[in-house]
Amino acid sequence: MKFYVKKRIKRKISVMDSKRKIVLVEDDVMLAEIYQVRLELAGYDCKAAHDGATGLKLIESVLPDLVLLDLMLPELSGDQVLKAVRASEWGKDLKIVMLTNISEAEAPIELKSLGLERYIVKVNLVHNQLAEIVNSVLQKES
């Protein structure tokens, strides 16, 4: 019986370790919770930060498979976070989706040159679409 329990625990740990990691940087706490729950229900390990400075530290410590980044953030704006990530060795190839309420036409011009996977305007996003978008971005690498 002990052997079975140990195997089961090891299997559970390995399944948890294999979850794809996502960092969500969103200053709207309620919206961040909705997104985080949706992504966790879809099988992702999702960590959230509510300002740019904390988000940058979290991205560096987690080194996620994907970052969902708001543009308008306190402390550091989303474009500042993106520039800092891209300037680092660990973040130059990181997959990043900009998730914001600013239209693409109004966004800072240099965003396109900083390598985004997608640019999504939140007002056009239905909450249950987020997991589908994440799946499609992460499947590109397969």
PDB file of C-alpha atoms in Angstrom:
ATOM      1  CA  MET A   1       0.000   0.000   0.000  1.00  0.00           C
ATOM      2  CA  LYS A   2       2.812   2.433   0.793  1.00  0.00           C
ATOM      3  CA  PHE A   3       4.366   1.847  -2.618  1.00  0.00           C
ATOM      4  CA  TYR A   4       1.097   2.750  -4.356  1.00  0.00           C
ATOM      5  CA  VAL A   5       0.725   5.945  -2.349  1.00  0.00           C
ATOM      6  CA  LYS A   6       4.290   7.034  -3.149  1.00  0.00           C
ATOM      7  CA  LYS A   7       3.767   6.382  -6.853  1.00  0.00           C
ATOM      8  CA  ARG A   8       0.538   8.340  -6.792  1.00  0.00           C
ATOM      9  CA  ILE A   9       2.188  11.299  -5.052  1.00  0.00           C
ATOM     10  CA  LYS A  10       5.093  11.272  -7.523  1.00  0.00           C
ATOM     11  CA  ARG A  11       2.667  11.163 -10.433  1.00  0.00           C
ATOM     12  CA  LYS A  12       0.673  14.075  -9.039  1.00  0.00           C
ATOM     13  CA  ILE A  13       3.847  16.136  -8.600  1.00  0.00           C
ATOM     14  CA  SER A  14       5.028  15.410 -12.130  1.00  0.00           C
ATOM     15  CA  VAL A  15       1.615  16.390 -13.541  1.00  0.00           C
ATOM     16  CA  MET A  16       1.753  19.661 -11.603  1.00  0.00           C
ATOM     17  CA  ASP A  17       5.306  20.310 -12.799  1.00  0.00           C
ATOM     18  CA  SER A  18       4.256  19.792 -16.414  1.00  0.00           C
ATOM     19  CA  LYS A  19       1.624  22.542 -16.345  1.00  0.00           C
ATOM     20  CA  ARG A  20       2.422  25.408 -18.678  1.00  0.00           C
ATOM     21  CA  LYS A  21       3.237  28.575 -16.730  1.00  0.00           C
ATOM     22  CA  ILE A  22       1.568  31.895 -17.417  1.00  0.00           C
ATOM     23  CA  VAL A  23       2.232  35.275 -15.828  1.00  0.00           C
ATOM     24  CA  LEU A  24      -0.651  37.729 -15.998  1.00  0.00           C
ATOM     25  CA  VAL A  25       0.131  41.407 -15.388  1.00  0.00           C
ATOM     26  CA  GLU A  26      -3.197  43.216 -14.956  1.00  0.00           C
ATOM     27  CA  ASP A  27      -3.952  46.152 -12.638  1.00  0.00           C
ATOM     28  CA  ASP A  28      -7.701  45.481 -12.472  1.00  0.00           C
ATOM     29  CA  VAL A  29      -7.714  43.002  -9.575  1.00  0.00           C
ATOM     30  CA  MET A  30     -11.201  41.615 -10.254  1.00  0.00           C
ATOM     31  CA  LEU A  31     -10.479  41.116 -13.943  1.00  0.00           C
ATOM     32  CA  ALA A  32      -7.131  39.495 -13.111  1.00  0.00           C
ATOM     33  CA  GLU A  33      -8.928  37.044 -10.808  1.00  0.00           C
ATOM     34  CA  ILE A  34     -11.415  36.153 -13.553  1.00  0.00           C
ATOM     35  CA  TYR A  35      -8.622  35.569 -16.064  1.00  0.00           C
ATOM     36  CA  GLN A  36      -6.542  33.633 -13.544  1.00  0.00           C
ATOM     37  CA  VAL A  37      -9.402  31.295 -12.613  1.00  0.00           C
ATOM     38  CA  ARG A  38     -10.271  30.716 -16.286  1.00  0.00           C
ATOM     39  CA  LEU A  39      -6.670  29.825 -17.093  1.00  0.00           C
ATOM     40  CA  GLU A  40      -6.278  27.570 -14.062  1.00  0.00           C
ATOM     41  CA  LEU A  41      -9.486  25.746 -14.984  1.00  0.00           C
ATOM     42  CA  ALA A  42      -8.003  25.253 -18.450  1.00  0.00           C
ATOM     43  CA  GLY A  43      -5.010  23.527 -16.834  1.00  0.00           C
ATOM     44  CA  TYR A  44      -2.443  26.318 -16.670  1.00  0.00           C
ATOM     45  CA  ASP A  45      -0.348  27.425 -13.704  1.00  0.00           C
ATOM     46  CA  CYS A  46      -1.137  31.142 -13.625  1.00  0.00           C
ATOM     47  CA  LYS A  47       0.493  33.767 -11.409  1.00  0.00           C
ATOM     48  CA  ALA A  48      -0.691  37.382 -11.372  1.00  0.00           C
ATOM     49  CA  ALA A  49       0.811  40.776 -10.607  1.00  0.00           C
ATOM     50  CA  HIS A  50      -1.109  44.046 -10.412  1.00  0.00           C
ATOM     51  CA  ASP A  51       1.550  46.576 -11.372  1.00  0.00           C
ATOM     52  CA  GLY A  52       4.389  46.690 -13.859  1.00  0.00           C
ATOM     53  CA  ALA A  53       7.291  46.587 -11.389  1.00  0.00           C
ATOM     54  CA  THR A  54       5.934  43.535  -9.559  1.00  0.00           C
ATOM     55  CA  GLY A  55       5.033  41.973 -12.902  1.00  0.00           C
ATOM     56  CA  LEU A  56       8.589  42.342 -14.195  1.00  0.00           C
ATOM     57  CA  LYS A  57       9.999  40.690 -11.061  1.00  0.00           C
ATOM     58  CA  LEU A  58       7.437  37.881 -11.325  1.00  0.00           C
ATOM     59  CA  ILE A  59       8.204  37.291 -15.011  1.00  0.00           C
ATOM     60  CA  GLU A  60      11.920  37.055 -14.248  1.00  0.00           C
ATOM     61  CA  SER A  61      11.446  34.680 -11.315  1.00  0.00           C
ATOM     62  CA  VAL A  62       8.882  32.379 -12.991  1.00  0.00           C
ATOM     63  CA  LEU A  63      10.228  32.462 -16.575  1.00  0.00           C
ATOM     64  CA  PRO A  64       6.789  31.512 -17.880  1.00  0.00           C
ATOM     65  CA  ASP A  65       5.770  29.924 -21.147  1.00  0.00           C
ATOM     66  CA  LEU A  66       3.585  32.983 -21.819  1.00  0.00           C
ATOM     67  CA  VAL A  67       3.030  36.485 -20.439  1.00  0.00           C
ATOM     68  CA  LEU A  68      -0.320  38.253 -20.681  1.00  0.00           C
ATOM     69  CA  LEU A  69       0.554  41.933 -20.269  1.00  0.00           C
ATOM     70  CA  ASP A  70      -1.675  44.971 -19.868  1.00  0.00           C
ATOM     71  CA  LEU A  71      -0.407  48.207 -21.372  1.00  0.00           C
ATOM     72  CA  MET A  72      -1.721  50.710 -18.822  1.00  0.00           C
ATOM     73  CA  LEU A  73      -0.181  49.715 -15.483  1.00  0.00           C
ATOM     74  CA  PRO A  74       0.952  51.564 -12.353  1.00  0.00           C
ATOM     75  CA  GLU A  75       4.676  51.680 -11.449  1.00  0.00           C
ATOM     76  CA  LEU A  76       5.927  50.597 -14.907  1.00  0.00           C
ATOM     77  CA  SER A  77       3.737  50.665 -17.995  1.00  0.00           C
ATOM     78  CA  GLY A  78       3.280  47.548 -20.086  1.00  0.00           C
ATOM     79  CA  ASP A  79       5.536  48.863 -22.842  1.00  0.00           C
ATOM     80  CA  GLN A  80       8.277  49.568 -20.264  1.00  0.00           C
ATOM     81  CA  VAL A  81       7.920  46.024 -18.915  1.00  0.00           C
ATOM     82  CA  LEU A  82       8.067  44.656 -22.462  1.00  0.00           C
ATOM     83  CA  LYS A  83      11.230  46.654 -23.255  1.00  0.00           C
ATOM     84  CA  ALA A  84      12.908  45.437 -20.053  1.00  0.00           C
ATOM     85  CA  VAL A  85      11.977  41.816 -20.770  1.00  0.00           C
ATOM     86  CA  ARG A  86      13.236  42.007 -24.357  1.00  0.00           C
ATOM     87  CA  ALA A  87      16.499  43.650 -23.228  1.00  0.00           C
ATOM     88  CA  SER A  88      17.300  40.684 -20.984  1.00  0.00           C
ATOM     89  CA  GLU A  89      18.900  37.434 -22.100  1.00  0.00           C
ATOM     90  CA  TRP A  90      16.162  35.378 -20.411  1.00  0.00           C
ATOM     91  CA  GLY A  91      13.288  37.337 -21.978  1.00  0.00           C
ATOM     92  CA  LYS A  92      14.337  38.008 -25.550  1.00  0.00           C
ATOM     93  CA  ASP A  93      12.330  35.029 -26.909  1.00  0.00           C
ATOM     94  CA  LEU A  94       9.551  34.955 -24.306  1.00  0.00           C
ATOM     95  CA  LYS A  95       6.035  34.730 -25.735  1.00  0.00           C
ATOM     96  CA  ILE A  96       4.059  37.861 -24.822  1.00  0.00           C
ATOM     97  CA  VAL A  97       0.458  38.779 -25.569  1.00  0.00           C
ATOM     98  CA  MET A  98      -0.580  42.380 -24.998  1.00  0.00           C
ATOM     99  CA  LEU A  99      -4.011  42.411 -23.358  1.00  0.00           C
ATOM    100  CA  THR A 100      -5.272  45.972 -23.053  1.00  0.00           C
ATOM    101  CA  ASN A 101      -8.126  48.396 -23.614  1.00  0.00           C
ATOM    102  CA  ILE A 102      -6.034  50.656 -25.814  1.00  0.00           C
ATOM    103  CA  SER A 103      -6.662  50.117 -29.504  1.00  0.00           C
ATOM    104  CA  GLU A 104      -3.725  48.966 -31.577  1.00  0.00           C
ATOM    105  CA  ALA A 105      -3.812  52.278 -33.476  1.00  0.00           C
ATOM    106  CA  GLU A 106      -3.360  54.229 -30.210  1.00  0.00           C
ATOM    107  CA  ALA A 107      -0.625  51.953 -28.812  1.00  0.00           C
ATOM    108  CA  PRO A 108       3.019  53.054 -28.758  1.00  0.00           C
ATOM    109  CA  ILE A 109       4.539  52.502 -32.211  1.00  0.00           C
ATOM    110  CA  GLU A 110       7.577  50.568 -30.950  1.00  0.00           C
ATOM    111  CA  LEU A 111       5.397  47.721 -29.615  1.00  0.00           C
ATOM    112  CA  LYS A 112       5.389  46.037 -33.020  1.00  0.00           C
ATOM    113  CA  SER A 113       9.183  45.965 -33.129  1.00  0.00           C
ATOM    114  CA  LEU A 114       9.373  44.405 -29.649  1.00  0.00           C
ATOM    115  CA  GLY A 115       7.857  41.105 -30.743  1.00  0.00           C
ATOM    116  CA  LEU A 116       4.341  40.423 -29.536  1.00  0.00           C
ATOM    117  CA  GLU A 117       2.548  37.175 -30.263  1.00  0.00           C
ATOM    118  CA  ARG A 118      -0.829  38.916 -30.287  1.00  0.00           C
ATOM    119  CA  TYR A 119      -2.398  42.268 -29.454  1.00  0.00           C
ATOM    120  CA  ILE A 120      -5.842  41.878 -27.902  1.00  0.00           C
ATOM    121  CA  VAL A 121      -8.246  44.643 -26.955  1.00  0.00           C
ATOM    122  CA  LYS A 122      -9.986  43.493 -23.757  1.00  0.00           C
ATOM    123  CA  VAL A 123     -13.308  45.090 -24.610  1.00  0.00           C
ATOM    124  CA  ASN A 124     -13.480  42.742 -27.647  1.00  0.00           C
ATOM    125  CA  LEU A 125     -12.586  39.682 -25.581  1.00  0.00           C
ATOM    126  CA  VAL A 126     -15.152  37.310 -24.127  1.00  0.00           C
ATOM    127  CA  HIS A 127     -13.644  35.836 -20.937  1.00  0.00           C
ATOM    128  CA  ASN A 128     -13.945  32.242 -22.111  1.00  0.00           C
ATOM    129  CA  GLN A 129     -11.945  33.097 -25.264  1.00  0.00           C
ATOM    130  CA  LEU A 130      -8.795  33.744 -23.256  1.00  0.00           C
ATOM    131  CA  ALA A 131      -7.910  30.073 -22.768  1.00  0.00           C
ATOM    132  CA  GLU A 132      -8.438  29.459 -26.499  1.00  0.00           C
ATOM    133  CA  ILE A 133      -6.082  32.315 -27.359  1.00  0.00           C
ATOM    134  CA  VAL A 134      -3.474  31.049 -24.897  1.00  0.00           C
ATOM    135  CA  ASN A 135      -3.779  27.529 -26.349  1.00  0.00           C
ATOM    136  CA  SER A 136      -3.281  28.794 -29.904  1.00  0.00           C
ATOM    137  CA  VAL A 137      -0.240  30.920 -28.982  1.00  0.00           C
ATOM    138  CA  LEU A 138       1.408  28.092 -27.058  1.00  0.00           C
ATOM    139  CA  GLN A 139       0.690  25.548 -29.788  1.00  0.00           C
ATOM    140  CA  LYS A 140       2.624  27.643 -32.321  1.00  0.00           C
ATOM    141  CA  GLU A 141       5.883  26.408 -30.802  1.00  0.00           C
ATOM    142  CA  SER A 142       4.944  22.726 -31.192  1.00  0.00           C
TER     143      SER A 142
END
